Amino acid sequence: ISLFPDLKTVIDIGGQDSKVIKLKDGKPIDFLMNDKCAAGTGRFLEVMARAMEINLEQFAPIFIKTNDKVDITSTCTVFAESEIVSLIGQGIDKNKIIKGLIYSIADKITSMVERVGLDEPVCMTGGVAKNLGVVKALEENLEIKINIPDEPQITGALGAAYLAQNLR
């Protein structure tokens, strides 16, 4: 909250889970978490990058420069990985697959945001916030500008330390 004082919605996408937190006066009033599967998390991106034999850091630049996408229909990481291997086997352009993968994450998170309700301003935290492709896809889906802290992967830890310090 101290990074973005008027914050109303937090989208947090880490390696293991994704969360949407709705705030009022800096306090959580609604919360939704996907922790049942890896779809919509950093782990999903890591698995897909490995399956495609492409460095994960290349995903964002590929997303930005690629115009077309291939829809990824599987929401489960295991099935999506099989789908990608099949698409590559069919000769589908890997760049289009990557764009489709990023949109599949953005679509999943967009659905979570819609269930909680979107109020601006919005901030995105977690390591996935460092992937500009995911940020851009979410901004497009939600038709908003998303604020990103300088070190989004440690924002939660910084917040916890700040709160602990103020408990003294």
Tab-separated table of N, CA and C in Angstrom:
chain	number	residue	atom	x	y	z
A	1	ILE	N	0.833	-1.185	0.000
A	1	ILE	CA	0.000	0.000	0.000
A	1	ILE	C	0.877	1.248	0.000
A	2	SER	N	1.999	1.202	0.708
A	2	SER	CA	2.845	2.393	0.738
A	2	SER	C	3.492	2.663	-0.617
A	3	LEU	N	3.619	1.642	-1.470
A	3	LEU	CA	4.157	1.853	-2.816
A	3	LEU	C	3.144	2.549	-3.720
A	4	PHE	N	1.879	2.201	-3.575
A	4	PHE	CA	0.786	2.772	-4.358
A	4	PHE	C	-0.354	3.082	-3.381
A	5	PRO	N	-0.342	4.271	-2.768
A	5	PRO	CA	-1.261	4.577	-1.660
A	5	PRO	C	-2.753	4.424	-1.967
A	6	ASP	N	-3.189	4.690	-3.169
A	6	ASP	CA	-4.619	4.623	-3.487
A	6	ASP	C	-5.034	3.280	-4.080
A	7	LEU	N	-4.201	2.295	-3.930
A	7	LEU	CA	-4.406	0.986	-4.545
A	7	LEU	C	-5.760	0.384	-4.188
A	8	LYS	N	-6.424	-0.182	-5.209
A	8	LYS	CA	-7.740	-0.810	-5.008
A	8	LYS	C	-7.734	-2.310	-5.317
A	9	THR	N	-6.840	-2.737	-6.231
A	9	THR	CA	-6.787	-4.151	-6.614
A	9	THR	C	-5.335	-4.591	-6.753
A	10	VAL	N	-5.025	-5.753	-6.185
A	10	VAL	CA	-3.699	-6.351	-6.320
A	10	VAL	C	-3.852	-7.671	-7.070
A	11	ILE	N	-3.052	-7.832	-8.113
A	11	ILE	CA	-2.945	-9.103	-8.827
A	11	ILE	C	-1.560	-9.638	-8.489
A	12	ASP	N	-1.506	-10.787	-7.853
A	12	ASP	CA	-0.233	-11.373	-7.445
A	12	ASP	C	-0.081	-12.727	-8.132
A	13	ILE	N	0.923	-12.831	-8.994
A	13	ILE	CA	1.171	-14.095	-9.690
A	13	ILE	C	2.595	-14.531	-9.376
A	14	GLY	N	2.693	-15.568	-8.575
A	14	GLY	CA	3.989	-16.102	-8.204
A	14	GLY	C	4.242	-17.436	-8.870
A	15	GLY	N	5.230	-18.123	-8.363
A	15	GLY	CA	5.598	-19.409	-8.937
A	15	GLY	C	4.610	-20.519	-8.644
A	16	GLN	N	3.926	-20.436	-7.510
A	16	GLN	CA	3.068	-21.532	-7.075
A	16	GLN	C	1.578	-21.221	-7.084
A	17	ASP	N	1.223	-19.959	-6.997
A	17	ASP	CA	-0.202	-19.612	-6.960
A	17	ASP	C	-0.420	-18.231	-7.562
A	18	SER	N	-1.672	-17.904	-7.753
A	18	SER	CA	-2.043	-16.562	-8.210
A	18	SER	C	-3.195	-16.088	-7.338
A	19	LYS	N	-3.204	-14.784	-7.075
A	19	LYS	CA	-4.204	-14.198	-6.189
A	19	LYS	C	-4.696	-12.882	-6.761
A	20	VAL	N	-5.944	-12.570	-6.456
A	20	VAL	CA	-6.490	-11.244	-6.726
A	20	VAL	C	-7.057	-10.756	-5.401
A	21	ILE	N	-6.634	-9.569	-4.995
A	21	ILE	CA	-7.049	-9.006	-3.714
A	21	ILE	C	-7.684	-7.648	-3.974
A	22	LYS	N	-8.906	-7.480	-3.524
A	22	LYS	CA	-9.610	-6.206	-3.652
A	22	LYS	C	-9.463	-5.462	-2.329
A	23	LEU	N	-9.114	-4.183	-2.405
A	23	LEU	CA	-8.849	-3.381	-1.219
A	23	LEU	C	-9.824	-2.218	-1.090
A	24	LYS	N	-10.069	-1.836	0.151
A	24	LYS	CA	-10.806	-0.606	0.446
A	24	LYS	C	-10.078	0.064	1.602
A	25	ASP	N	-9.659	1.289	1.384
A	25	ASP	CA	-8.889	2.024	2.394
A	25	ASP	C	-7.671	1.227	2.859
A	26	GLY	N	-7.030	0.535	1.922
A	26	GLY	CA	-5.820	-0.213	2.216
A	26	GLY	C	-6.025	-1.557	2.888
A	27	LYS	N	-7.261	-1.945	3.105
A	27	LYS	CA	-7.565	-3.212	3.781
A	27	LYS	C	-8.234	-4.175	2.799
A	28	PRO	N	-7.874	-5.467	2.863
A	28	PRO	CA	-8.510	-6.440	1.970
A	28	PRO	C	-10.000	-6.601	2.282
A	29	ILE	N	-10.827	-6.533	1.230
A	29	ILE	CA	-12.267	-6.765	1.412
A	29	ILE	C	-12.749	-7.975	0.614
A	30	ASP	N	-11.938	-8.431	-0.328
A	30	ASP	CA	-12.252	-9.653	-1.067
A	30	ASP	C	-10.944	-10.239	-1.567
A	31	PHE	N	-10.956	-11.557	-1.769
A	31	PHE	CA	-9.724	-12.265	-2.062
A	31	PHE	C	-10.066	-13.540	-2.818
A	32	LEU	N	-9.312	-13.823	-3.861
A	32	LEU	CA	-9.492	-15.069	-4.598
A	32	LEU	C	-8.111	-15.627	-4.905
A	33	MET	N	-7.946	-16.909	-4.667
A	33	MET	CA	-6.637	-17.531	-4.861
A	33	MET	C	-6.772	-18.809	-5.667
A	34	ASN	N	-5.856	-18.967	-6.626
A	34	ASN	CA	-5.746	-20.215	-7.376
A	34	ASN	C	-4.510	-20.929	-6.844
A	35	ASP	N	-4.721	-21.916	-6.007
A	35	ASP	CA	-3.588	-22.681	-5.498
A	35	ASP	C	-3.766	-24.178	-5.718
A	36	LYS	N	-4.768	-24.537	-6.497
A	36	LYS	CA	-5.067	-25.955	-6.727
A	36	LYS	C	-4.243	-26.546	-7.870
A	37	CYS	N	-3.865	-25.689	-8.824
A	37	CYS	CA	-3.077	-26.175	-9.954
A	37	CYS	C	-2.100	-25.090	-10.373
A	38	ALA	N	-1.147	-25.459	-11.205
A	38	ALA	CA	-0.104	-24.518	-11.606
A	38	ALA	C	-0.527	-23.590	-12.741
A	39	ALA	N	-1.652	-23.873	-13.385
A	39	ALA	CA	-2.095	-23.009	-14.489
A	39	ALA	C	-2.287	-21.589	-13.970
A	40	GLY	N	-1.783	-20.616	-14.699
A	40	GLY	CA	-1.903	-19.231	-14.274
A	40	GLY	C	-0.838	-18.822	-13.280
A	41	THR	N	0.278	-19.568	-13.240
A	41	THR	CA	1.370	-19.245	-12.324
A	41	THR	C	2.697	-19.213	-13.074
A	42	GLY	N	3.723	-18.780	-12.359
A	42	GLY	CA	5.058	-18.781	-12.935
A	42	GLY	C	5.533	-20.184	-13.273
A	43	ARG	N	5.120	-21.139	-12.485
A	43	ARG	CA	5.508	-22.532	-12.752
A	43	ARG	C	4.980	-22.989	-14.109
A	44	PHE	N	3.764	-22.576	-14.438
A	44	PHE	CA	3.176	-22.886	-15.743
A	44	PHE	C	4.101	-22.381	-16.854
A	45	LEU	N	4.540	-21.131	-16.745
A	45	LEU	CA	5.434	-20.564	-17.761
A	45	LEU	C	6.757	-21.323	-17.824
A	46	GLU	N	7.295	-21.689	-16.664
A	46	GLU	CA	8.555	-22.434	-16.633
A	46	GLU	C	8.427	-23.784	-17.333
A	47	VAL	N	7.345	-24.492	-17.057
A	47	VAL	CA	7.121	-25.806	-17.679
A	47	VAL	C	6.987	-25.658	-19.191
A	48	MET	N	6.258	-24.633	-19.628
A	48	MET	CA	6.055	-24.433	-21.064
A	48	MET	C	7.355	-24.033	-21.760
A	49	ALA	N	8.149	-23.191	-21.110
A	49	ALA	CA	9.438	-22.793	-21.687
A	49	ALA	C	10.338	-24.017	-21.856
A	50	ARG	N	10.351	-24.872	-20.848
A	50	ARG	CA	11.159	-26.090	-20.931
A	50	ARG	C	10.665	-26.998	-22.055
A	51	ALA	N	9.352	-27.153	-22.157
A	51	ALA	CA	8.781	-28.014	-23.203
A	51	ALA	C	9.115	-27.489	-24.596
A	52	MET	N	9.210	-26.167	-24.718
A	52	MET	CA	9.489	-25.558	-26.022
A	52	MET	C	10.981	-25.366	-26.268
A	53	GLU	N	11.786	-25.661	-25.237
A	53	GLU	CA	13.236	-25.476	-25.313
A	53	GLU	C	13.589	-24.032	-25.649
A	54	ILE	N	12.905	-23.119	-24.957
A	54	ILE	CA	13.141	-21.683	-25.128
A	54	ILE	C	13.327	-21.084	-23.741
A	55	ASN	N	14.297	-20.191	-23.611
A	55	ASN	CA	14.535	-19.512	-22.343
A	55	ASN	C	13.319	-18.666	-21.980
A	56	LEU	N	12.863	-18.770	-20.752
A	56	LEU	CA	11.672	-18.045	-20.303
A	56	LEU	C	11.803	-16.533	-20.493
A	57	GLU	N	13.015	-16.004	-20.363
A	57	GLU	CA	13.227	-14.562	-20.544
A	57	GLU	C	12.909	-14.108	-21.971
A	58	GLN	N	12.869	-15.034	-22.910
A	58	GLN	CA	12.560	-14.688	-24.297
A	58	GLN	C	11.055	-14.557	-24.545
A	59	PHE	N	10.238	-15.049	-23.621
A	59	PHE	CA	8.788	-15.040	-23.836
A	59	PHE	C	8.236	-13.627	-24.052
A	60	ALA	N	8.609	-12.678	-23.203
A	60	ALA	CA	8.050	-11.320	-23.315
A	60	ALA	C	8.416	-10.661	-24.644
A	61	PRO	N	9.699	-10.654	-25.049
A	61	PRO	CA	10.021	-10.050	-26.346
A	61	PRO	C	9.318	-10.744	-27.515
A	62	ILE	N	9.194	-12.065	-27.437
A	62	ILE	CA	8.487	-12.800	-28.493
A	62	ILE	C	7.021	-12.393	-28.511
A	63	PHE	N	6.396	-12.305	-27.338
A	63	PHE	CA	4.992	-11.884	-27.236
A	63	PHE	C	4.797	-10.521	-27.897
A	64	ILE	N	5.673	-9.584	-27.593
A	64	ILE	CA	5.520	-8.212	-28.078
A	64	ILE	C	5.685	-8.126	-29.590
A	65	LYS	N	6.614	-8.894	-30.159
A	65	LYS	CA	6.873	-8.773	-31.603
A	65	LYS	C	5.964	-9.647	-32.469
A	66	THR	N	5.232	-10.578	-31.863
A	66	THR	CA	4.408	-11.521	-32.621
A	66	THR	C	2.980	-11.015	-32.726
A	67	ASN	N	2.443	-11.016	-33.946
A	67	ASN	CA	1.088	-10.497	-34.166
A	67	ASN	C	0.001	-11.532	-33.910
A	68	ASP	N	0.211	-12.747	-34.358
A	68	ASP	CA	-0.824	-13.777	-34.256
A	68	ASP	C	-0.540	-14.713	-33.096
A	69	LYS	N	-1.588	-15.384	-32.649
A	69	LYS	CA	-1.426	-16.358	-31.578
A	69	LYS	C	-2.184	-17.626	-31.917
A	70	VAL	N	-1.781	-18.686	-31.269
A	70	VAL	CA	-2.502	-19.950	-31.335
A	70	VAL	C	-3.211	-20.097	-29.996
A	71	ASP	N	-4.509	-20.352	-30.027
A	71	ASP	CA	-5.242	-20.540	-28.778
A	71	ASP	C	-4.810	-21.837	-28.116
A	72	ILE	N	-4.492	-21.740	-26.844
A	72	ILE	CA	-4.165	-22.915	-26.043
A	72	ILE	C	-5.443	-23.282	-25.296
A	73	THR	N	-5.999	-24.434	-25.611
A	73	THR	CA	-7.313	-24.793	-25.073
A	73	THR	C	-7.238	-25.495	-23.723
A	74	SER	N	-6.092	-26.058	-23.393
A	74	SER	CA	-5.944	-26.773	-22.122
A	74	SER	C	-5.614	-25.796	-21.003
A	75	THR	N	-6.345	-25.884	-19.907
A	75	THR	CA	-6.044	-25.022	-18.769
A	75	THR	C	-5.150	-25.724	-17.752
A	76	CYS	N	-5.038	-27.013	-17.838
A	76	CYS	CA	-4.178	-27.797	-16.950
A	76	CYS	C	-2.748	-27.774	-17.505
A	77	THR	N	-1.774	-27.587	-16.634
A	77	THR	CA	-0.380	-27.521	-17.067
A	77	THR	C	0.045	-28.780	-17.812
A	78	VAL	N	-0.305	-29.936	-17.298
A	78	VAL	CA	0.092	-31.202	-17.929
A	78	VAL	C	-0.518	-31.322	-19.322
A	79	PHE	N	-1.810	-31.020	-19.441
A	79	PHE	CA	-2.472	-31.110	-20.747
A	79	PHE	C	-1.976	-30.021	-21.694
A	80	ALA	N	-1.711	-28.823	-21.165
A	80	ALA	CA	-1.197	-27.735	-22.004
A	80	ALA	C	0.178	-28.098	-22.556
A	81	GLU	N	0.999	-28.734	-21.737
A	81	GLU	CA	2.319	-29.160	-22.203
A	81	GLU	C	2.176	-30.159	-23.353
A	82	SER	N	1.271	-31.111	-23.219
A	82	SER	CA	1.019	-32.077	-24.297
A	82	SER	C	0.502	-31.369	-25.540
A	83	GLU	N	-0.387	-30.396	-25.342
A	83	GLU	CA	-0.939	-29.642	-26.468
A	83	GLU	C	0.167	-28.890	-27.208
A	84	ILE	N	1.089	-28.307	-26.466
A	84	ILE	CA	2.186	-27.558	-27.079
A	84	ILE	C	3.108	-28.479	-27.866
A	85	VAL	N	3.444	-29.614	-27.290
A	85	VAL	CA	4.284	-30.589	-27.998
A	85	VAL	C	3.601	-31.000	-29.297
A	86	SER	N	2.291	-31.205	-29.243
A	86	SER	CA	1.527	-31.566	-30.438
A	86	SER	C	1.548	-30.438	-31.469
A	87	LEU	N	1.358	-29.198	-31.014
A	87	LEU	CA	1.371	-28.047	-31.933
A	87	LEU	C	2.734	-27.896	-32.604
A	88	ILE	N	3.793	-28.069	-31.826
A	88	ILE	CA	5.144	-27.992	-32.396
A	88	ILE	C	5.331	-29.106	-33.423
A	89	GLY	N	4.843	-30.300	-33.100
A	89	GLY	CA	4.913	-31.432	-34.030
A	89	GLY	C	4.165	-31.176	-35.324
A	90	GLN	N	3.114	-30.343	-35.250
A	90	GLN	CA	2.340	-29.982	-36.444
A	90	GLN	C	3.005	-28.856	-37.236
A	91	GLY	N	4.131	-28.358	-36.722
A	91	GLY	CA	4.845	-27.298	-37.430
A	91	GLY	C	4.331	-25.895	-37.149
A	92	ILE	N	3.538	-25.727	-36.100
A	92	ILE	CA	3.023	-24.396	-35.746
A	92	ILE	C	4.179	-23.541	-35.225
A	93	ASP	N	4.213	-22.293	-35.636
A	93	ASP	CA	5.247	-21.337	-35.234
A	93	ASP	C	5.290	-21.213	-33.707
A	94	LYS	N	6.476	-21.422	-33.131
A	94	LYS	CA	6.626	-21.347	-31.671
A	94	LYS	C	6.259	-19.966	-31.126
A	95	ASN	N	6.527	-18.929	-31.900
A	95	ASN	CA	6.196	-17.581	-31.436
A	95	ASN	C	4.690	-17.425	-31.230
A	96	LYS	N	3.910	-17.990	-32.137
A	96	LYS	CA	2.446	-17.933	-32.006
A	96	LYS	C	1.972	-18.751	-30.802
A	97	ILE	N	2.669	-19.842	-30.536
A	97	ILE	CA	2.334	-20.669	-29.371
A	97	ILE	C	2.622	-19.892	-28.088
A	98	ILE	N	3.773	-19.224	-28.045
A	98	ILE	CA	4.139	-18.432	-26.864
A	98	ILE	C	3.115	-17.331	-26.620
A	99	LYS	N	2.715	-16.656	-27.679
A	99	LYS	CA	1.704	-15.599	-27.520
A	99	LYS	C	0.406	-16.199	-26.977
A	100	GLY	N	0.032	-17.365	-27.470
A	100	GLY	CA	-1.160	-18.045	-26.976
A	100	GLY	C	-1.035	-18.463	-25.521
A	101	LEU	N	0.148	-18.919	-25.122
A	101	LEU	CA	0.387	-19.307	-23.727
A	101	LEU	C	0.224	-18.117	-22.790
A	102	ILE	N	0.803	-17.000	-23.184
A	102	ILE	CA	0.717	-15.806	-22.339
A	102	ILE	C	-0.727	-15.344	-22.223
A	103	TYR	N	-1.444	-15.378	-23.338
A	103	TYR	CA	-2.864	-14.999	-23.257
A	103	TYR	C	-3.661	-15.998	-22.422
A	104	SER	N	-3.268	-17.265	-22.420
A	104	SER	CA	-4.009	-18.236	-21.602
A	104	SER	C	-3.871	-17.903	-20.117
A	105	ILE	N	-2.682	-17.460	-19.699
A	105	ILE	CA	-2.502	-17.019	-18.309
A	105	ILE	C	-3.315	-15.756	-18.060
A	106	ALA	N	-3.219	-14.798	-18.975
A	106	ALA	CA	-3.958	-13.538	-18.812
A	106	ALA	C	-5.459	-13.790	-18.744
A	107	ASP	N	-5.947	-14.717	-19.547
A	107	ASP	CA	-7.383	-15.031	-19.534
A	107	ASP	C	-7.804	-15.636	-18.197
A	108	LYS	N	-6.962	-16.511	-17.654
A	108	LYS	CA	-7.272	-17.133	-16.359
A	108	LYS	C	-7.311	-16.071	-15.257
A	109	ILE	N	-6.328	-15.185	-15.255
A	109	ILE	CA	-6.276	-14.133	-14.233
A	109	ILE	C	-7.418	-13.142	-14.437
A	110	THR	N	-7.729	-12.822	-15.683
A	110	THR	CA	-8.852	-11.921	-15.973
A	110	THR	C	-10.140	-12.474	-15.388
A	111	SER	N	-10.345	-13.764	-15.526
A	111	SER	CA	-11.529	-14.407	-14.959
A	111	SER	C	-11.563	-14.246	-13.438
A	112	MET	N	-10.424	-14.406	-12.796
A	112	MET	CA	-10.356	-14.221	-11.343
A	112	MET	C	-10.678	-12.776	-10.967
A	113	VAL	N	-10.113	-11.828	-11.718
A	113	VAL	CA	-10.369	-10.405	-11.449
A	113	VAL	C	-11.852	-10.101	-11.592
A	114	GLU	N	-12.470	-10.639	-12.623
A	114	GLU	CA	-13.900	-10.389	-12.844
A	114	GLU	C	-14.745	-10.946	-11.701
A	115	ARG	N	-14.320	-12.060	-11.113
A	115	ARG	CA	-15.073	-12.632	-9.990
A	115	ARG	C	-14.951	-11.771	-8.732
A	116	VAL	N	-13.786	-11.194	-8.508
A	116	VAL	CA	-13.573	-10.344	-7.333
A	116	VAL	C	-14.129	-8.939	-7.575
A	117	GLY	N	-14.020	-8.480	-8.806
A	117	GLY	CA	-14.432	-7.119	-9.153
A	117	GLY	C	-13.206	-6.241	-9.312
A	118	LEU	N	-13.183	-5.477	-10.377
A	118	LEU	CA	-12.026	-4.645	-10.697
A	118	LEU	C	-12.270	-3.207	-10.276
A	119	ASP	N	-11.383	-2.701	-9.452
A	119	ASP	CA	-11.351	-1.280	-9.119
A	119	ASP	C	-9.933	-0.800	-9.363
A	120	GLU	N	-9.809	0.380	-9.947
A	120	GLU	CA	-8.487	0.956	-10.191
A	120	GLU	C	-8.154	1.948	-9.088
A	121	PRO	N	-6.863	2.159	-8.855
A	121	PRO	CA	-5.698	1.626	-9.547
A	121	PRO	C	-5.396	0.173	-9.170
A	122	VAL	N	-4.655	-0.466	-10.087
A	122	VAL	CA	-4.307	-1.880	-9.963
A	122	VAL	C	-2.789	-2.011	-9.922
A	123	CYS	N	-2.328	-2.926	-9.102
A	123	CYS	CA	-0.902	-3.234	-9.005
A	123	CYS	C	-0.725	-4.730	-9.231
A	124	MET	N	0.357	-5.096	-9.878
A	124	MET	CA	0.679	-6.515	-10.062
A	124	MET	C	1.982	-6.815	-9.343
A	125	THR	N	1.964	-7.866	-8.524
A	125	THR	CA	3.148	-8.291	-7.796
A	125	THR	C	3.442	-9.752	-8.117
A	126	GLY	N	4.544	-10.240	-7.564
A	126	GLY	CA	4.977	-11.606	-7.840
A	126	GLY	C	5.950	-11.617	-9.004
A	127	GLY	N	6.702	-12.675	-9.100
A	127	GLY	CA	7.729	-12.769	-10.135
A	127	GLY	C	7.216	-12.683	-11.558
A	128	VAL	N	5.985	-13.125	-11.797
A	128	VAL	CA	5.428	-13.081	-13.158
A	128	VAL	C	5.223	-11.637	-13.620
A	129	ALA	N	5.143	-10.697	-12.678
A	129	ALA	CA	5.014	-9.280	-13.044
A	129	ALA	C	6.254	-8.776	-13.780
A	130	LYS	N	7.345	-9.527	-13.700
A	130	LYS	CA	8.551	-9.158	-14.446
A	130	LYS	C	8.458	-9.559	-15.917
A	131	ASN	N	7.423	-10.334	-16.266
A	131	ASN	CA	7.222	-10.740	-17.654
A	131	ASN	C	6.299	-9.718	-18.315
A	132	LEU	N	6.889	-8.835	-19.093
A	132	LEU	CA	6.130	-7.749	-19.720
A	132	LEU	C	5.029	-8.270	-20.634
A	133	GLY	N	5.210	-9.444	-21.201
A	133	GLY	CA	4.173	-10.029	-22.047
A	133	GLY	C	2.901	-10.304	-21.267
A	134	VAL	N	3.036	-10.904	-20.084
A	134	VAL	CA	1.869	-11.191	-19.245
A	134	VAL	C	1.211	-9.886	-18.809
A	135	VAL	N	2.019	-8.907	-18.427
A	135	VAL	CA	1.478	-7.602	-18.006
A	135	VAL	C	0.694	-6.967	-19.150
A	136	LYS	N	1.275	-6.941	-20.339
A	136	LYS	CA	0.599	-6.334	-21.502
A	136	LYS	C	-0.697	-7.067	-21.840
A	137	ALA	N	-0.678	-8.398	-21.794
A	137	ALA	CA	-1.890	-9.174	-22.096
A	137	ALA	C	-2.986	-8.874	-21.074
A	138	LEU	N	-2.619	-8.771	-19.802
A	138	LEU	CA	-3.602	-8.431	-18.765
A	138	LEU	C	-4.138	-7.017	-18.955
A	139	GLU	N	-3.246	-6.081	-19.265
A	139	GLU	CA	-3.696	-4.706	-19.499
A	139	GLU	C	-4.681	-4.653	-20.663
A	140	GLU	N	-4.392	-5.424	-21.700
A	140	GLU	CA	-5.298	-5.472	-22.852
A	140	GLU	C	-6.639	-6.100	-22.463
A	141	ASN	N	-6.598	-7.232	-21.779
A	141	ASN	CA	-7.832	-7.913	-21.371
A	141	ASN	C	-8.696	-7.041	-20.465
A	142	LEU	N	-8.055	-6.388	-19.500
A	142	LEU	CA	-8.788	-5.612	-18.498
A	142	LEU	C	-9.026	-4.161	-18.917
A	143	GLU	N	-8.365	-3.753	-20.009
A	143	GLU	CA	-8.471	-2.384	-20.530
A	143	GLU	C	-8.090	-1.352	-19.475
A	144	ILE	N	-6.949	-1.603	-18.822
A	144	ILE	CA	-6.441	-0.715	-17.780
A	144	ILE	C	-4.924	-0.634	-17.865
A	145	LYS	N	-4.355	0.276	-17.091
A	145	LYS	CA	-2.911	0.358	-16.889
A	145	LYS	C	-2.624	-0.313	-15.554
A	146	ILE	N	-1.643	-1.200	-15.534
A	146	ILE	CA	-1.266	-1.909	-14.311
A	146	ILE	C	0.050	-1.339	-13.790
A	147	ASN	N	0.070	-0.981	-12.515
A	147	ASN	CA	1.287	-0.501	-11.861
A	147	ASN	C	2.134	-1.696	-11.441
A	148	ILE	N	3.444	-1.589	-11.670
A	148	ILE	CA	4.372	-2.657	-11.300
A	148	ILE	C	5.436	-2.060	-10.382
A	149	PRO	N	5.619	-2.613	-9.176
A	149	PRO	CA	6.697	-2.131	-8.313
A	149	PRO	C	8.062	-2.481	-8.903
A	150	ASP	N	9.103	-1.814	-8.419
A	150	ASP	CA	10.449	-2.044	-8.948
A	150	ASP	C	10.893	-3.498	-8.813
A	151	GLU	N	10.614	-4.117	-7.706
A	151	GLU	CA	10.988	-5.517	-7.474
A	151	GLU	C	9.736	-6.308	-7.105
A	152	PRO	N	8.892	-6.619	-8.090
A	152	PRO	CA	7.591	-7.224	-7.784
A	152	PRO	C	7.675	-8.590	-7.112
A	153	GLN	N	8.775	-9.305	-7.318
A	153	GLN	CA	8.893	-10.646	-6.757
A	153	GLN	C	9.099	-10.632	-5.244
A	154	ILE	N	9.477	-9.480	-4.663
A	154	ILE	CA	9.684	-9.425	-3.211
A	154	ILE	C	8.710	-8.472	-2.519
A	155	THR	N	7.729	-7.978	-3.243
A	155	THR	CA	6.797	-7.006	-2.671
A	155	THR	C	6.049	-7.568	-1.466
A	156	GLY	N	5.585	-8.797	-1.550
A	156	GLY	CA	4.879	-9.414	-0.421
A	156	GLY	C	5.768	-9.516	0.808
A	157	ALA	N	7.021	-9.909	0.616
A	157	ALA	CA	7.962	-10.017	1.734
A	157	ALA	C	8.247	-8.641	2.331
A	158	LEU	N	8.395	-7.633	1.480
A	158	LEU	CA	8.614	-6.271	1.979
A	158	LEU	C	7.416	-5.792	2.793
A	159	GLY	N	6.221	-6.082	2.308
A	159	GLY	CA	5.010	-5.695	3.031
A	159	GLY	C	4.921	-6.371	4.388
A	160	ALA	N	5.268	-7.652	4.435
A	160	ALA	CA	5.242	-8.386	5.703
A	160	ALA	C	6.259	-7.804	6.681
A	161	ALA	N	7.451	-7.472	6.185
A	161	ALA	CA	8.479	-6.874	7.043
A	161	ALA	C	8.026	-5.507	7.553
A	162	TYR	N	7.412	-4.731	6.688
A	162	TYR	CA	6.899	-3.408	7.068
A	162	TYR	C	5.845	-3.541	8.165
A	163	LEU	N	4.912	-4.470	7.994
A	163	LEU	CA	3.870	-4.681	9.005
A	163	LEU	C	4.464	-5.168	10.323
A	164	ALA	N	5.422	-6.090	10.252
A	164	ALA	CA	6.053	-6.612	11.463
A	164	ALA	C	6.787	-5.508	12.215
A	165	GLN	N	7.454	-4.645	11.477
A	165	GLN	CA	8.177	-3.535	12.101
A	165	GLN	C	7.215	-2.595	12.825
A	166	ASN	N	6.040	-2.395	12.261
A	166	ASN	CA	5.066	-1.483	12.856
A	166	ASN	C	4.294	-2.107	14.015
A	167	LEU	N	4.465	-3.403	14.258
A	167	LEU	CA	3.803	-4.059	15.388
A	167	LEU	C	4.522	-3.793	16.706
A	168	ARG	N	5.732	-3.298	16.623
A	168	ARG	CA	6.534	-3.069	17.840
A	168	ARG	C	5.997	-1.952	18.666
